Coordinates of C-alpha atoms in Angstrom, one line a residue:
M1 CA -3.7 38.3 -12.3
A2 CA -7.2 39.4 -13.3
S3 CA -9.8 36.8 -14.2
S4 CA -11.6 36.9 -17.5
A5 CA -15.3 36.6 -17.6
V6 CA -16.8 33.3 -18.3
T7 CA -18.6 33.4 -21.6
S8 CA -20.6 30.2 -21.4
S9 CA -24.4 30.4 -21.4
R10 CA -24.4 27.8 -18.6
P11 CA -23.8 29.0 -15.0
D12 CA -20.9 27.6 -13.0
R13 CA -21.9 24.6 -10.9
P14 CA -20.2 24.5 -7.5
A15 CA -18.6 21.2 -6.6
R16 CA -20.6 19.1 -4.1
P17 CA -18.5 17.2 -1.4
N18 CA -18.6 13.5 -1.9
L19 CA -19.7 12.5 1.6
A20 CA -20.2 8.8 0.7
F21 CA -16.6 8.5 -0.3
R22 CA -15.5 10.3 2.8
R23 CA -17.5 7.8 4.9
L24 CA -15.7 4.9 3.2
R25 CA -12.3 6.3 4.2
G26 CA -13.4 6.1 7.9
Q27 CA -10.6 6.8 10.4
R28 CA -7.8 6.4 7.8
S29 CA -5.8 9.5 6.7
P30 CA -6.0 10.5 3.0
A31 CA -2.5 9.1 2.5
E32 CA -3.4 5.8 4.2
F33 CA -6.5 5.5 2.1
A34 CA -4.5 6.3 -1.1
A35 CA -2.0 3.5 -0.2
A36 CA -4.9 1.1 0.3
I37 CA -6.2 2.0 -3.2
R38 CA -2.8 1.5 -4.8
R39 CA -2.6 -2.0 -3.1
A40 CA -6.1 -2.9 -4.3
A41 CA -5.1 -1.8 -7.8
L42 CA -2.1 -4.2 -7.8
E43 CA -4.4 -7.0 -6.8
I44 CA -6.3 -6.8 -10.1
G45 CA -3.4 -5.9 -12.3
E46 CA -4.1 -2.1 -12.5
Q47 CA -1.7 0.7 -11.9
V48 CA -3.0 3.9 -10.5
S49 CA -1.1 6.9 -9.2
C50 CA -3.3 7.6 -6.2
D51 CA -2.1 10.0 -3.5
A52 CA -3.6 12.1 -0.7
R53 CA -4.2 15.0 -3.1
Y54 CA -6.4 12.7 -5.3
I55 CA -8.4 11.6 -2.3
G56 CA -8.9 15.2 -1.3
R57 CA -10.1 16.1 -4.8
V58 CA -12.7 13.2 -4.8
E59 CA -14.0 14.1 -1.3
A60 CA -14.3 17.8 -2.3
G61 CA -16.4 16.8 -5.3
E62 CA -13.8 18.1 -7.8
I63 CA -13.8 14.6 -9.5
R64 CA -17.4 13.7 -10.1
C65 CA -16.6 10.3 -11.6
P66 CA -13.3 8.4 -11.7
N67 CA -11.5 7.2 -14.9
Y68 CA -12.1 3.6 -15.9
A69 CA -9.0 2.3 -14.1
Y70 CA -10.0 3.8 -10.8
E71 CA -13.6 2.6 -11.4
R72 CA -12.3 -1.0 -11.6
V73 CA -10.3 -0.6 -8.5
F74 CA -13.1 1.0 -6.5
L75 CA -15.6 -1.7 -7.5
H76 CA -13.0 -4.3 -6.5
M77 CA -12.5 -2.7 -3.1
F78 CA -16.2 -2.3 -2.4
P79 CA -17.9 -5.3 -4.1
G80 CA -21.6 -5.0 -4.6
R81 CA -21.6 -1.2 -4.8
T82 CA -22.0 1.0 -7.9
L83 CA -20.2 4.2 -8.6
T84 CA -23.4 6.0 -7.5
D85 CA -23.2 4.2 -4.2
L86 CA -19.6 5.6 -3.8
G87 CA -20.9 9.1 -4.3
F88 CA -19.9 9.6 -8.0
A89 CA -22.0 10.9 -10.8
P90 CA -23.0 8.7 -13.8
R91 CA -20.3 8.8 -16.4
S92 CA -22.8 9.9 -19.1
S93 CA -23.5 13.1 -17.1
V94 CA -19.9 14.4 -17.3
R95 CA -18.8 13.2 -20.7
G96 CA -18.8 15.5 -23.8
R97 CA -18.7 18.8 -21.9
R98 CA -17.0 21.6 -23.7
A99 CA -14.0 23.5 -22.4
R100 CA -15.4 26.8 -21.3
D101 CA -12.7 29.1 -19.9
T102 CA -9.1 29.4 -20.7
D103 CA -8.0 31.8 -18.0
D104 CA -6.8 30.7 -14.6
A105 CA -8.6 31.8 -11.4
P106 CA -6.9 34.6 -9.4
W107 CA -5.0 33.2 -6.4
T108 CA -7.0 35.4 -4.0
R109 CA -10.2 33.3 -4.4
T110 CA -11.5 30.0 -5.8
T111 CA -13.8 29.7 -8.8
N112 CA -15.6 26.6 -9.9
R113 CA -15.6 26.2 -13.6
A114 CA -17.3 23.6 -15.7
D115 CA -14.3 22.7 -17.9
A116 CA -14.0 19.0 -17.8
T117 CA -10.2 18.9 -17.2
R118 CA -9.5 21.6 -14.7
E119 CA -8.5 20.6 -11.2
T120 CA -11.6 22.3 -9.7
S121 CA -14.0 21.4 -12.5
G122 CA -15.9 18.5 -10.9
A123 CA -15.5 16.5 -14.1
C124 CA -14.7 12.9 -14.8
E125 CA -11.1 12.2 -14.1
P126 CA -9.7 12.2 -17.7
Y127 CA -6.6 10.0 -17.6
E128 CA -6.6 6.3 -18.2
T129 CA -3.9 4.0 -16.8
Q130 CA -4.8 1.6 -19.6
H131 CA -2.8 2.3 -22.8
P132 CA -5.1 4.0 -25.3
Y133 CA -4.2 1.4 -27.9
D134 CA -5.1 -1.4 -25.6
P135 CA -7.2 -3.9 -27.7
H136 CA -9.4 -4.6 -24.6
H137 CA -10.5 -0.9 -24.6
P138 CA -11.0 0.0 -28.2
H139 CA -14.0 2.2 -27.5
D140 CA -11.9 4.6 -25.3
T141 CA -9.3 5.7 -27.8
D142 CA -10.9 8.7 -29.5
E143 CA -12.6 9.9 -26.4
E144 CA -9.4 9.7 -24.3
S145 CA -7.4 11.4 -27.0
D146 CA -9.8 14.4 -26.9
V147 CA -9.7 14.6 -23.1
L148 CA -6.0 14.4 -23.1
R149 CA -5.8 17.3 -25.6
R150 CA -8.2 19.4 -23.5
A151 CA -6.2 18.8 -20.4
F152 CA -3.3 20.7 -21.7
M153 CA -5.1 23.2 -23.9
T154 CA -7.2 24.8 -21.2
G155 CA -5.6 27.2 -18.8
S156 CA -2.5 29.0 -20.1
G157 CA -3.0 28.9 -23.8
A158 CA -0.8 27.2 -26.4
T159 CA 2.3 26.5 -24.2
V160 CA 0.9 23.5 -22.5
A161 CA -1.1 22.3 -25.5
A162 CA 2.2 20.9 -26.9
A163 CA 2.2 18.4 -24.2
S164 CA -0.8 16.4 -25.2
L165 CA -1.5 16.5 -29.0
G166 CA -1.8 12.7 -29.5
P167 CA -3.7 9.8 -28.0
A168 CA -0.7 8.8 -26.0
G169 CA -0.6 12.2 -24.3
L170 CA 2.7 13.3 -26.0
A171 CA 3.3 16.0 -28.4
P172 CA 4.4 15.5 -32.1
D173 CA 4.6 19.3 -32.6
A174 CA 7.5 20.9 -30.7
S175 CA 6.8 24.4 -32.1
A176 CA 3.8 25.0 -29.8
A177 CA 6.1 24.6 -26.7
Q178 CA 7.9 27.8 -27.8
R179 CA 4.9 30.1 -27.7
P180 CA 4.5 32.6 -24.9
A181 CA 2.1 31.8 -22.0
R182 CA 0.1 33.6 -19.4
R183 CA 0.8 32.8 -15.8
A184 CA 0.2 29.2 -14.8
G185 CA -2.3 27.9 -12.3
T186 CA -3.5 24.7 -10.7
S187 CA -4.8 23.2 -14.0
E188 CA -1.4 23.5 -15.6
A189 CA 0.3 22.0 -12.6
G190 CA -2.1 19.1 -12.6
A191 CA -1.7 18.6 -16.3
L192 CA 2.1 18.5 -15.9
E193 CA 1.9 16.0 -13.1
E194 CA -0.4 13.8 -15.2
A195 CA 2.1 14.0 -18.2
V196 CA 4.7 12.6 -15.9
R197 CA 2.4 9.7 -14.8
R198 CA 1.4 9.1 -18.4
I199 CA 5.0 8.8 -19.7
R200 CA 5.9 6.4 -16.8
L201 CA 2.9 4.2 -17.6
L202 CA 3.6 4.0 -21.3
D203 CA 7.3 3.2 -20.6
D204 CA 6.3 0.5 -18.2
R205 CA 4.3 -1.2 -20.9
H206 CA 6.1 -0.4 -24.1
G207 CA 9.6 0.7 -23.4
A208 CA 11.4 4.0 -24.2
D209 CA 12.4 3.9 -27.9
G210 CA 9.0 5.0 -29.3
L211 CA 8.5 7.7 -26.6
Y212 CA 11.6 9.7 -26.2
R213 CA 11.3 12.2 -29.1
R214 CA 7.6 12.7 -28.5
A215 CA 8.3 13.5 -24.8
A216 CA 10.7 16.3 -25.6
A217 CA 8.1 18.9 -26.4
P218 CA 6.2 18.5 -23.1
L219 CA 9.4 19.1 -21.3
R220 CA 10.1 22.3 -23.1
A221 CA 6.5 23.4 -22.4
A222 CA 7.0 22.6 -18.7
Y223 CA 10.1 24.9 -18.4
A224 CA 8.2 27.6 -20.4
L225 CA 5.6 27.5 -17.7
L226 CA 8.2 28.1 -15.1
D227 CA 9.4 31.1 -17.0
A228 CA 5.9 32.4 -17.3
G229 CA 5.4 32.3 -13.5
A230 CA 2.6 31.0 -11.4
T231 CA -0.5 32.5 -9.7
R232 CA 0.6 31.5 -6.2
R233 CA 3.5 30.0 -4.4
T234 CA 2.0 26.5 -3.9
T235 CA 1.3 26.3 -7.6
A236 CA 4.9 27.4 -8.4
D237 CA 6.2 24.6 -6.1
R238 CA 4.1 22.0 -7.9
L239 CA 5.3 23.3 -11.3
Y240 CA 9.0 23.1 -10.3
S241 CA 8.5 19.7 -8.8
G242 CA 6.6 18.5 -11.9
A243 CA 9.1 20.0 -14.3
G244 CA 11.9 18.3 -12.5
E245 CA 10.2 14.9 -12.4
L246 CA 9.3 15.3 -16.1
A247 CA 13.0 16.0 -16.9
I248 CA 13.9 12.8 -15.1
S249 CA 11.3 10.9 -17.0
V250 CA 12.4 12.2 -20.3
G251 CA 16.0 11.6 -19.2
W252 CA 15.1 8.0 -18.5
L253 CA 13.6 7.5 -21.9
A254 CA 16.9 8.8 -23.4
H255 CA 18.9 6.6 -21.0
D256 CA 16.9 3.4 -21.8
S257 CA 17.1 4.1 -25.5
G258 CA 20.9 4.5 -25.4
R259 CA 21.1 8.3 -25.7
F260 CA 23.4 8.7 -22.7
D261 CA 24.5 12.2 -23.4
D262 CA 20.9 13.4 -23.7
A263 CA 20.0 11.5 -20.5
R264 CA 22.9 13.1 -18.6
S265 CA 21.7 16.6 -19.7
H266 CA 18.1 15.9 -18.6
Y267 CA 19.2 14.5 -15.2
A268 CA 21.4 17.5 -14.6
E269 CA 18.5 19.8 -15.4
A270 CA 16.4 18.1 -12.9
L271 CA 19.1 18.3 -10.3
A272 CA 19.5 22.0 -10.9
T273 CA 15.7 22.4 -10.5
A274 CA 15.8 20.5 -7.2
R275 CA 18.7 22.6 -5.9
M276 CA 16.9 25.9 -6.8
T277 CA 13.8 24.9 -4.9
D278 CA 15.4 23.0 -2.0
D279 CA 13.4 19.8 -2.9
P280 CA 15.2 16.8 -1.3
G281 CA 12.9 14.3 -2.9
L282 CA 13.6 15.5 -6.4
E283 CA 17.3 15.9 -5.7
A284 CA 17.5 12.3 -4.5
H285 CA 15.6 11.1 -7.6
A286 CA 17.9 13.0 -9.9
F287 CA 21.0 11.6 -8.2
C288 CA 19.5 8.1 -8.2
N289 CA 19.1 8.2 -12.0
T290 CA 22.5 9.8 -12.4
A291 CA 24.1 6.9 -10.6
F292 CA 22.2 4.4 -12.7
L293 CA 23.4 6.2 -15.9
A294 CA 27.0 6.4 -14.7
R295 CA 26.9 2.6 -14.1
D296 CA 25.6 1.9 -17.6
A297 CA 28.0 4.3 -19.2
G298 CA 31.0 2.6 -17.7
R299 CA 31.8 5.1 -14.9
P300 CA 31.3 3.0 -11.8
R301 CA 33.1 5.3 -9.4
E302 CA 30.8 8.2 -10.4
A303 CA 27.9 5.8 -9.9
V304 CA 29.0 5.1 -6.3
R305 CA 29.4 8.8 -5.5
A306 CA 26.1 9.8 -7.1
A307 CA 24.3 7.0 -5.2
Q308 CA 25.9 8.2 -1.9
A309 CA 24.9 11.8 -2.7
A310 CA 21.3 10.6 -3.3
Q311 CA 21.2 8.8 0.1
R312 CA 22.3 12.0 1.8
A313 CA 19.6 14.0 0.0
A314 CA 17.0 11.4 0.7
R315 CA 17.3 11.3 4.5
P316 CA 14.7 14.0 5.1
V317 CA 12.2 12.2 3.0
G318 CA 11.9 9.4 5.5
S319 CA 11.3 6.5 3.1
A320 CA 13.1 3.2 3.8
R321 CA 12.1 1.9 0.3
L322 CA 13.8 4.9 -1.3
M323 CA 17.0 4.4 0.8
S324 CA 16.8 0.7 -0.2
L325 CA 16.8 1.6 -3.9
L326 CA 19.6 4.0 -3.5
A327 CA 21.7 1.4 -1.7
L328 CA 21.2 -0.8 -4.7
R329 CA 22.4 1.9 -7.0
E330 CA 25.5 2.1 -4.9
A331 CA 25.9 -1.7 -5.0
G332 CA 25.8 -1.5 -8.8
G333 CA 28.7 1.0 -8.7
W334 CA 30.8 -1.2 -6.4
A335 CA 30.2 -4.2 -8.7
G336 CA 31.5 -2.2 -11.6
L337 CA 34.6 -1.5 -9.6
A338 CA 34.9 -5.2 -9.0
D339 CA 34.7 -4.5 -5.2
R340 CA 32.8 -7.6 -4.1
A341 CA 32.9 -6.6 -0.4
G342 CA 31.5 -3.1 -1.0
C343 CA 28.8 -4.6 -3.2
E344 CA 27.7 -7.2 -0.7
Q345 CA 27.6 -4.5 2.1
A346 CA 25.4 -2.3 0.0
L347 CA 23.1 -5.2 -1.0
A348 CA 22.7 -6.2 2.6
R349 CA 21.7 -2.7 3.5
A350 CA 19.3 -2.5 0.6
Q351 CA 17.6 -5.8 1.7
A352 CA 17.3 -4.7 5.3
L353 CA 15.8 -1.3 4.3
F354 CA 13.4 -3.0 1.9
E355 CA 12.1 -5.4 4.6
R356 CA 10.9 -2.4 6.6
G357 CA 8.1 -2.2 4.2
P358 CA 6.3 0.6 2.3
S359 CA 5.2 3.8 4.0
D360 CA 3.3 7.0 3.2
A361 CA 6.7 8.7 2.7
D362 CA 7.5 6.6 -0.4
P363 CA 7.7 8.8 -3.5
E364 CA 5.0 8.2 -6.1
W365 CA 7.6 7.6 -8.8
M366 CA 8.8 4.5 -7.0
S367 CA 5.7 2.4 -7.9
F368 CA 8.1 0.2 -10.0
Y369 CA 10.2 -0.7 -7.0
G370 CA 9.0 -4.0 -5.4
E371 CA 10.5 -7.3 -4.7
A372 CA 10.9 -8.0 -8.4
E373 CA 13.0 -4.9 -9.0
L374 CA 15.1 -5.7 -5.9
E375 CA 15.8 -9.2 -7.3
G376 CA 16.5 -7.8 -10.8
L377 CA 19.0 -5.2 -9.6
E378 CA 20.8 -7.7 -7.4
A379 CA 21.0 -10.0 -10.5
Q380 CA 22.7 -7.2 -12.4
C381 CA 25.3 -6.8 -9.6
W382 CA 26.2 -10.5 -9.5
S383 CA 26.3 -10.6 -13.3
T384 CA 28.8 -7.7 -13.3
L385 CA 30.9 -9.6 -10.8
G386 CA 30.8 -12.6 -13.0
D387 CA 28.9 -14.9 -10.6
W388 CA 26.5 -16.2 -13.4
P389 CA 24.7 -18.9 -11.4
R390 CA 23.8 -16.5 -8.6
A391 CA 22.8 -13.8 -11.1
A392 CA 20.6 -16.3 -12.9
R393 CA 18.8 -17.3 -9.7
H394 CA 17.9 -13.7 -8.9
A395 CA 17.0 -12.8 -12.5
R396 CA 14.6 -15.8 -12.6
R397 CA 13.0 -14.7 -9.4
A398 CA 12.6 -11.2 -10.7
A399 CA 10.9 -12.3 -13.9
G400 CA 8.6 -14.5 -11.9
L401 CA 7.7 -11.9 -9.3
Q402 CA 7.0 -9.0 -11.7
D403 CA 3.5 -7.6 -12.0
P404 CA 2.2 -8.2 -15.5
H405 CA 1.6 -4.5 -15.9
F406 CA 5.3 -3.9 -16.2
T407 CA 5.8 -5.6 -19.5
R408 CA 9.1 -3.8 -20.2
N409 CA 10.6 -5.0 -16.9
I410 CA 9.5 -8.6 -17.5
A411 CA 11.3 -8.4 -20.8
L412 CA 14.4 -6.9 -19.1
Y413 CA 14.6 -9.5 -16.3
T414 CA 14.1 -12.3 -18.8
A415 CA 16.9 -10.9 -21.0
E416 CA 19.1 -10.7 -18.0
L417 CA 18.3 -14.3 -17.2
A418 CA 19.0 -15.5 -20.8
D419 CA 22.4 -13.8 -20.7
D420 CA 23.4 -15.1 -17.3
L421 CA 22.4 -18.7 -18.4
A422 CA 24.3 -18.4 -21.6
R423 CA 27.5 -17.1 -19.9
G424 CA 27.0 -19.7 -17.1
G425 CA 27.2 -22.6 -19.6
R426 CA 23.5 -23.4 -19.9
P427 CA 22.8 -22.6 -23.6
D428 CA 19.5 -24.6 -23.9
E429 CA 17.9 -22.8 -21.0
A430 CA 19.3 -19.5 -22.3
A431 CA 17.7 -20.1 -25.7
T432 CA 14.3 -20.8 -24.0
A433 CA 14.5 -17.5 -22.1
G434 CA 15.7 -15.7 -25.2
M435 CA 12.6 -16.9 -27.0
R436 CA 10.4 -15.4 -24.3
V437 CA 12.2 -12.1 -24.7
L438 CA 11.5 -12.1 -28.5
D439 CA 7.8 -12.7 -27.7
L440 CA 7.8 -9.7 -25.4
L441 CA 9.7 -7.5 -27.8
E442 CA 6.6 -7.5 -30.0
E443 CA 5.1 -5.2 -27.3
V444 CA 8.2 -3.5 -26.0
Q445 CA 10.7 -1.2 -27.7
S446 CA 13.8 -0.9 -25.7
S447 CA 17.4 -0.5 -27.0
R448 CA 18.7 -1.7 -23.6
I449 CA 16.9 -5.0 -24.0
Q450 CA 17.8 -5.3 -27.7
T451 CA 21.5 -4.8 -26.8
M452 CA 21.4 -7.4 -24.0
L453 CA 19.8 -9.9 -26.4
A454 CA 22.4 -9.2 -29.1
A455 CA 25.1 -10.0 -26.5
T456 CA 23.3 -13.2 -25.6
A457 CA 23.1 -14.3 -29.2
R458 CA 26.8 -13.7 -29.7
V459 CA 27.5 -16.0 -26.7
L460 CA 25.2 -18.7 -28.0
R461 CA 26.5 -18.9 -31.5
P462 CA 29.2 -21.4 -30.8
H463 CA 26.5 -23.6 -29.2
R464 CA 24.1 -23.7 -32.1
R465 CA 23.8 -27.5 -31.8
A466 CA 22.4 -27.3 -28.3
S467 CA 18.7 -27.9 -27.9
G468 CA 16.7 -24.8 -28.9
V469 CA 19.7 -22.6 -29.7
S470 CA 19.5 -22.8 -33.5
A471 CA 15.8 -21.9 -33.4
F472 CA 16.5 -18.9 -31.2
L473 CA 19.3 -17.7 -33.3
D474 CA 17.3 -18.0 -36.5
R475 CA 14.4 -16.2 -35.0
Y476 CA 16.6 -13.5 -33.6
A477 CA 18.2 -13.0 -37.0
A478 CA 14.9 -12.9 -38.9
P479 CA 13.3 -9.5 -39.7
P480 CA 10.8 -8.2 -37.2
R481 CA 7.2 -9.4 -37.7
T482 CA 4.8 -7.0 -39.3
P483 CA 1.2 -6.7 -38.2

């Protein structure tokens, strides 16, 4: 593909390697350093999607300053140092730069363009892990919205623009996704990967209900990019992987908001993409979510078979944590079949694999899977088997262990706890947990959690005289609060 001339009056500025950051990495590999950054982020309640590719971009000078979330993490890791000490440029020097070139570089050589959102631009990393409506960061909203738009509008024209036409990074306009595109390059692949991260972060904090329909247009845009082709093979691989992961993310939004048929279609699309590109990690992820959906849809035998297929696909990935999660998916299926022995065996396998600890082979999408999720999924198994006291113990642990960033999961585990307590004959404690869920639902929109809470309310109605139950039922029945 021929490269168009750059029409800006400013000359291209080559990226300068960030030697200071490279020295900080020391003898650690990029993947090891990325893992250390992710751990440091969790220590201060941040959530960053750092991997070896990000480290490489920083060290190459392609990211001249980090976003605000990464800045907080780096300053936590290296106290007493400034961004300049870490080799970054002042934020003021990279903000407000105009997008300059909309054509991708030919695959035969590398160009360095000054567009603030291209992978080789040397600009400030544009994506915040803080939600753009976060009241603690009101000054970031307009700026971030503009950067998110540019991230998808530079490169291959209008196709990817559909993926980021709002401050949340999701498109309200589906029509743009249908327009033809030029061949995709690294900027489009990077924008697609960031769209996946963005959707996951928003779901973690706010639940699926408000996101699903806005996420459909980016998915159509992603598959339009695949049809348009890529400038080189490595970019094509990233596009296929990104499109598959986006299909799973959109499928999960459908799944969690009760649209099971839509979710099944999206997961099947991701599985087909994985099979076409021989991507075992993507295939395992698609089967993992298919197993979860089958369990929720009342097809436990399919859940078991899908989870076992996921484990076969995941073996080449080499991640014990991934195999642990897949064993839990299998356990959920066995519980649905009322096979206590099969469930217990799968749970034991999941626990043993989890205890091997994290590794560089763990997929990025598994950031949600920690001890809290392990406890929460085990609670669901015992609940399905009717062992309410045991389910309540695990649900309580899950809610207590969950990182505050994952607001939606805290609400989920607390709703599980309320239901287990109610069914286990402890209505007063169930009402207290139910009240906490109602508090969290002011921030989270999830049909799954609403359905669980409705079931708990039905169980508690005969116990209205118990301490706290009447207050919970009255608040549950009241109209939602308005701002």
